[in-house]
Short mmCIF file of N, CA and C in Angstrom, two decimals:
data_model
loop_
_atom_site.label_atom_id
_atom_site.label_comp_id
_atom_site.label_asym_id
_atom_site.label_seq_id
_atom_site.Cartn_x
_atom_site.Cartn_y
_atom_site.Cartn_z
N MET M 247 27.26 -43.11 34.66
CA MET M 247 27.28 -41.93 33.81
C MET M 247 26.57 -40.80 34.54
N PRO M 248 27.23 -39.67 34.73
CA PRO M 248 26.60 -38.55 35.41
C PRO M 248 25.53 -37.91 34.54
N PHE M 249 24.53 -37.39 35.19
CA PHE M 249 23.45 -36.71 34.49
C PHE M 249 23.70 -35.22 34.58
N SER M 250 23.74 -34.56 33.44
CA SER M 250 24.02 -33.12 33.45
C SER M 250 22.80 -32.35 32.98
N LEU M 251 22.60 -31.22 33.57
CA LEU M 251 21.52 -30.32 33.20
C LEU M 251 22.06 -28.92 33.29
N THR M 252 21.99 -28.18 32.21
CA THR M 252 22.48 -26.81 32.23
C THR M 252 21.31 -25.85 32.21
N LEU M 253 21.45 -24.78 32.94
CA LEU M 253 20.42 -23.76 33.02
C LEU M 253 20.92 -22.52 32.29
N HIS M 254 20.57 -22.40 31.04
CA HIS M 254 21.09 -21.32 30.22
C HIS M 254 20.40 -19.98 30.46
N ALA M 255 19.34 -19.98 31.20
CA ALA M 255 18.70 -18.71 31.52
C ALA M 255 19.62 -17.85 32.37
N LEU M 256 20.58 -18.49 33.03
CA LEU M 256 21.49 -17.76 33.90
C LEU M 256 22.63 -17.08 33.13
N ASP M 257 23.08 -17.70 32.03
CA ASP M 257 24.22 -17.11 31.34
C ASP M 257 23.96 -16.73 29.88
N LYS M 258 22.83 -17.14 29.31
CA LYS M 258 22.43 -16.77 27.95
C LYS M 258 23.47 -17.14 26.89
N LYS M 259 24.32 -18.11 27.17
CA LYS M 259 25.33 -18.53 26.21
C LYS M 259 24.96 -19.94 25.73
N TYR M 260 24.65 -20.06 24.45
CA TYR M 260 24.20 -21.33 23.92
C TYR M 260 25.31 -22.00 23.11
N SER M 261 25.31 -23.31 23.14
CA SER M 261 26.31 -24.08 22.41
C SER M 261 25.65 -24.81 21.25
N ALA M 262 26.46 -25.44 20.43
CA ALA M 262 25.94 -26.24 19.32
C ALA M 262 25.02 -27.33 19.85
N LYS M 263 25.35 -27.89 21.00
CA LYS M 263 24.51 -28.93 21.60
C LYS M 263 23.11 -28.40 21.91
N ASP M 264 23.03 -27.21 22.43
CA ASP M 264 21.73 -26.60 22.75
C ASP M 264 20.91 -26.40 21.48
N TYR M 265 21.56 -25.92 20.43
CA TYR M 265 20.85 -25.72 19.16
C TYR M 265 20.38 -27.04 18.57
N ILE M 266 21.20 -28.07 18.68
CA ILE M 266 20.83 -29.39 18.16
C ILE M 266 19.60 -29.92 18.86
N ILE M 267 19.59 -29.85 20.18
CA ILE M 267 18.44 -30.32 20.95
C ILE M 267 17.20 -29.51 20.59
N SER M 268 17.36 -28.23 20.44
CA SER M 268 16.23 -27.37 20.07
C SER M 268 15.68 -27.75 18.71
N ILE M 269 16.54 -27.96 17.74
CA ILE M 269 16.11 -28.33 16.39
C ILE M 269 15.40 -29.68 16.41
N LEU M 270 15.97 -30.65 17.13
CA LEU M 270 15.42 -32.00 17.11
C LEU M 270 14.13 -32.15 17.92
N THR M 271 13.76 -31.14 18.69
CA THR M 271 12.48 -31.21 19.40
C THR M 271 11.31 -31.02 18.47
N SER M 272 11.55 -30.38 17.34
CA SER M 272 10.44 -30.12 16.43
C SER M 272 10.55 -30.85 15.09
N ASP M 273 11.75 -31.29 14.74
CA ASP M 273 11.94 -31.93 13.44
C ASP M 273 12.96 -33.06 13.60
N TRP M 274 12.54 -34.28 13.35
CA TRP M 274 13.44 -35.42 13.49
C TRP M 274 12.98 -36.54 12.59
N PRO M 275 13.80 -37.49 12.32
CA PRO M 275 15.25 -37.52 12.49
C PRO M 275 15.95 -36.66 11.45
N LEU M 276 17.10 -36.16 11.80
CA LEU M 276 17.90 -35.32 10.90
C LEU M 276 19.35 -35.77 10.93
N THR M 277 19.98 -35.74 9.78
CA THR M 277 21.40 -36.01 9.72
C THR M 277 22.14 -34.80 10.29
N ALA M 278 23.41 -34.97 10.57
CA ALA M 278 24.22 -33.85 11.08
C ALA M 278 24.24 -32.70 10.07
N LYS M 279 24.30 -33.03 8.80
CA LYS M 279 24.32 -31.99 7.75
C LYS M 279 23.00 -31.20 7.75
N LYS M 280 21.88 -31.88 7.89
CA LYS M 280 20.58 -31.19 7.93
C LYS M 280 20.43 -30.37 9.21
N GLN M 281 20.98 -30.88 10.32
CA GLN M 281 20.95 -30.10 11.57
C GLN M 281 21.75 -28.83 11.41
N HIS M 282 22.92 -28.93 10.80
CA HIS M 282 23.77 -27.76 10.56
C HIS M 282 23.02 -26.72 9.74
N SER M 283 22.38 -27.16 8.69
CA SER M 283 21.62 -26.24 7.83
C SER M 283 20.46 -25.60 8.60
N SER M 284 19.76 -26.38 9.40
CA SER M 284 18.64 -25.87 10.18
C SER M 284 19.08 -24.85 11.22
N ILE M 285 20.21 -25.10 11.86
CA ILE M 285 20.73 -24.16 12.87
C ILE M 285 21.05 -22.82 12.20
N ARG M 286 21.69 -22.88 11.05
CA ARG M 286 22.05 -21.65 10.35
C ARG M 286 20.80 -20.88 9.91
N LYS M 287 19.78 -21.60 9.42
CA LYS M 287 18.55 -20.95 8.95
C LYS M 287 17.69 -20.44 10.10
N LYS M 288 17.45 -21.29 11.10
CA LYS M 288 16.53 -20.95 12.18
C LYS M 288 17.10 -19.93 13.16
N PHE M 289 18.37 -20.10 13.51
CA PHE M 289 18.97 -19.23 14.52
C PHE M 289 19.91 -18.17 13.95
N GLY M 290 20.25 -18.28 12.69
CA GLY M 290 21.15 -17.31 12.07
C GLY M 290 22.56 -17.38 12.64
N LYS M 291 22.93 -18.53 13.13
CA LYS M 291 24.26 -18.68 13.73
C LYS M 291 25.24 -19.22 12.71
N ASN M 292 26.43 -18.67 12.72
CA ASN M 292 27.47 -19.10 11.81
C ASN M 292 28.31 -20.19 12.47
N VAL M 293 27.66 -21.29 12.78
CA VAL M 293 28.32 -22.42 13.42
C VAL M 293 28.87 -23.32 12.31
N THR M 294 30.04 -23.89 12.53
CA THR M 294 30.65 -24.74 11.51
C THR M 294 30.01 -26.12 11.52
N TYR M 295 30.11 -26.79 10.38
CA TYR M 295 29.60 -28.15 10.29
C TYR M 295 30.35 -29.05 11.27
N TYR M 296 31.66 -28.85 11.38
CA TYR M 296 32.46 -29.67 12.29
C TYR M 296 31.98 -29.53 13.74
N ALA M 297 31.62 -28.33 14.15
CA ALA M 297 31.12 -28.13 15.52
C ALA M 297 29.82 -28.90 15.72
N VAL M 298 28.95 -28.89 14.74
CA VAL M 298 27.69 -29.63 14.83
C VAL M 298 27.97 -31.13 14.86
N TYR M 299 28.83 -31.59 13.96
CA TYR M 299 29.17 -33.01 13.89
C TYR M 299 29.75 -33.50 15.22
N LYS M 300 30.68 -32.73 15.76
CA LYS M 300 31.32 -33.09 17.03
C LYS M 300 30.30 -33.12 18.16
N ALA M 301 29.41 -32.12 18.20
CA ALA M 301 28.38 -32.06 19.24
C ALA M 301 27.41 -33.24 19.12
N VAL M 302 27.05 -33.59 17.90
CA VAL M 302 26.15 -34.73 17.69
C VAL M 302 26.79 -36.01 18.21
N LYS M 303 28.05 -36.22 17.90
CA LYS M 303 28.76 -37.42 18.37
C LYS M 303 28.85 -37.45 19.90
N GLU M 304 29.10 -36.31 20.52
CA GLU M 304 29.16 -36.24 21.99
C GLU M 304 27.79 -36.51 22.60
N LEU M 305 26.74 -35.93 22.03
CA LEU M 305 25.39 -36.15 22.55
C LEU M 305 24.98 -37.61 22.38
N LYS M 306 25.39 -38.23 21.30
CA LYS M 306 25.09 -39.64 21.10
C LYS M 306 25.82 -40.49 22.14
N ALA M 307 27.08 -40.18 22.39
CA ALA M 307 27.87 -40.92 23.38
C ALA M 307 27.28 -40.78 24.79
N LEU M 308 26.67 -39.63 25.07
CA LEU M 308 26.05 -39.39 26.37
C LEU M 308 24.65 -39.99 26.48
N GLY M 309 24.14 -40.49 25.38
CA GLY M 309 22.80 -41.09 25.40
C GLY M 309 21.67 -40.09 25.20
N VAL M 310 22.01 -38.86 24.85
CA VAL M 310 20.99 -37.84 24.62
C VAL M 310 20.34 -38.06 23.26
N LEU M 311 21.13 -38.46 22.28
CA LEU M 311 20.62 -38.72 20.93
C LEU M 311 20.77 -40.19 20.61
N ARG M 312 19.91 -40.64 19.72
CA ARG M 312 20.10 -41.98 19.17
C ARG M 312 20.05 -41.86 17.66
N GLN M 313 20.73 -42.78 17.01
CA GLN M 313 20.84 -42.74 15.55
C GLN M 313 20.02 -43.87 14.94
N ASN M 314 19.31 -43.56 13.86
CA ASN M 314 18.64 -44.59 13.09
C ASN M 314 19.04 -44.40 11.63
N ASP M 315 18.40 -45.11 10.74
CA ASP M 315 18.79 -45.06 9.32
C ASP M 315 18.61 -43.68 8.70
N ASP M 316 17.69 -42.88 9.22
CA ASP M 316 17.39 -41.58 8.64
C ASP M 316 18.14 -40.42 9.28
N GLY M 317 18.81 -40.64 10.38
CA GLY M 317 19.53 -39.57 11.06
C GLY M 317 19.48 -39.72 12.56
N TYR M 318 19.49 -38.60 13.26
CA TYR M 318 19.52 -38.58 14.72
C TYR M 318 18.21 -38.04 15.26
N GLU M 319 17.85 -38.53 16.45
CA GLU M 319 16.69 -38.03 17.16
C GLU M 319 16.98 -38.05 18.65
N ILE M 320 16.19 -37.33 19.40
CA ILE M 320 16.39 -37.30 20.84
C ILE M 320 15.97 -38.64 21.41
N SER M 321 16.78 -39.16 22.30
CA SER M 321 16.53 -40.46 22.91
C SER M 321 15.37 -40.39 23.90
N GLU M 322 14.44 -41.31 23.76
CA GLU M 322 13.32 -41.37 24.70
C GLU M 322 13.81 -41.65 26.12
N ALA M 323 14.85 -42.46 26.25
CA ALA M 323 15.40 -42.77 27.57
C ALA M 323 15.94 -41.50 28.24
N TRP M 324 16.59 -40.62 27.46
CA TRP M 324 17.11 -39.38 28.02
C TRP M 324 15.97 -38.47 28.46
N VAL M 325 14.92 -38.40 27.66
CA VAL M 325 13.76 -37.58 28.01
C VAL M 325 13.15 -38.10 29.32
N LYS M 326 13.06 -39.42 29.45
CA LYS M 326 12.51 -40.01 30.68
C LYS M 326 13.38 -39.65 31.88
N LYS M 327 14.71 -39.76 31.73
CA LYS M 327 15.63 -39.37 32.81
C LYS M 327 15.45 -37.91 33.19
N LEU M 328 15.32 -37.06 32.19
CA LEU M 328 15.13 -35.63 32.43
C LEU M 328 13.81 -35.39 33.15
N HIS M 329 12.78 -36.07 32.72
CA HIS M 329 11.46 -35.95 33.36
C HIS M 329 11.52 -36.42 34.81
N ASP M 330 12.15 -37.57 35.05
CA ASP M 330 12.27 -38.07 36.42
C ASP M 330 13.10 -37.15 37.31
N PHE M 331 14.13 -36.54 36.74
CA PHE M 331 14.98 -35.64 37.49
C PHE M 331 14.24 -34.38 37.89
N THR M 332 13.43 -33.86 36.97
CA THR M 332 12.73 -32.60 37.26
C THR M 332 11.45 -32.87 37.98
#
């Protein structure tokens, strides 16, 4: 599995995935519905629930997020990989 790292300081264009990671760094675990609500409130972005749901599923498949009974949270293994990479 390739390891990806995006540097958004260069293009200032954020995706639903970026907002999800940002939200989950301070508040976890959250369901996709709660993440959607938080993104709309915190960032004022009119992102659709489907976009959040799809991004959550992709991040989970990549190992960035893990799911438990209460919702999704950032995977400790992914954080360790990111730390080792940087």
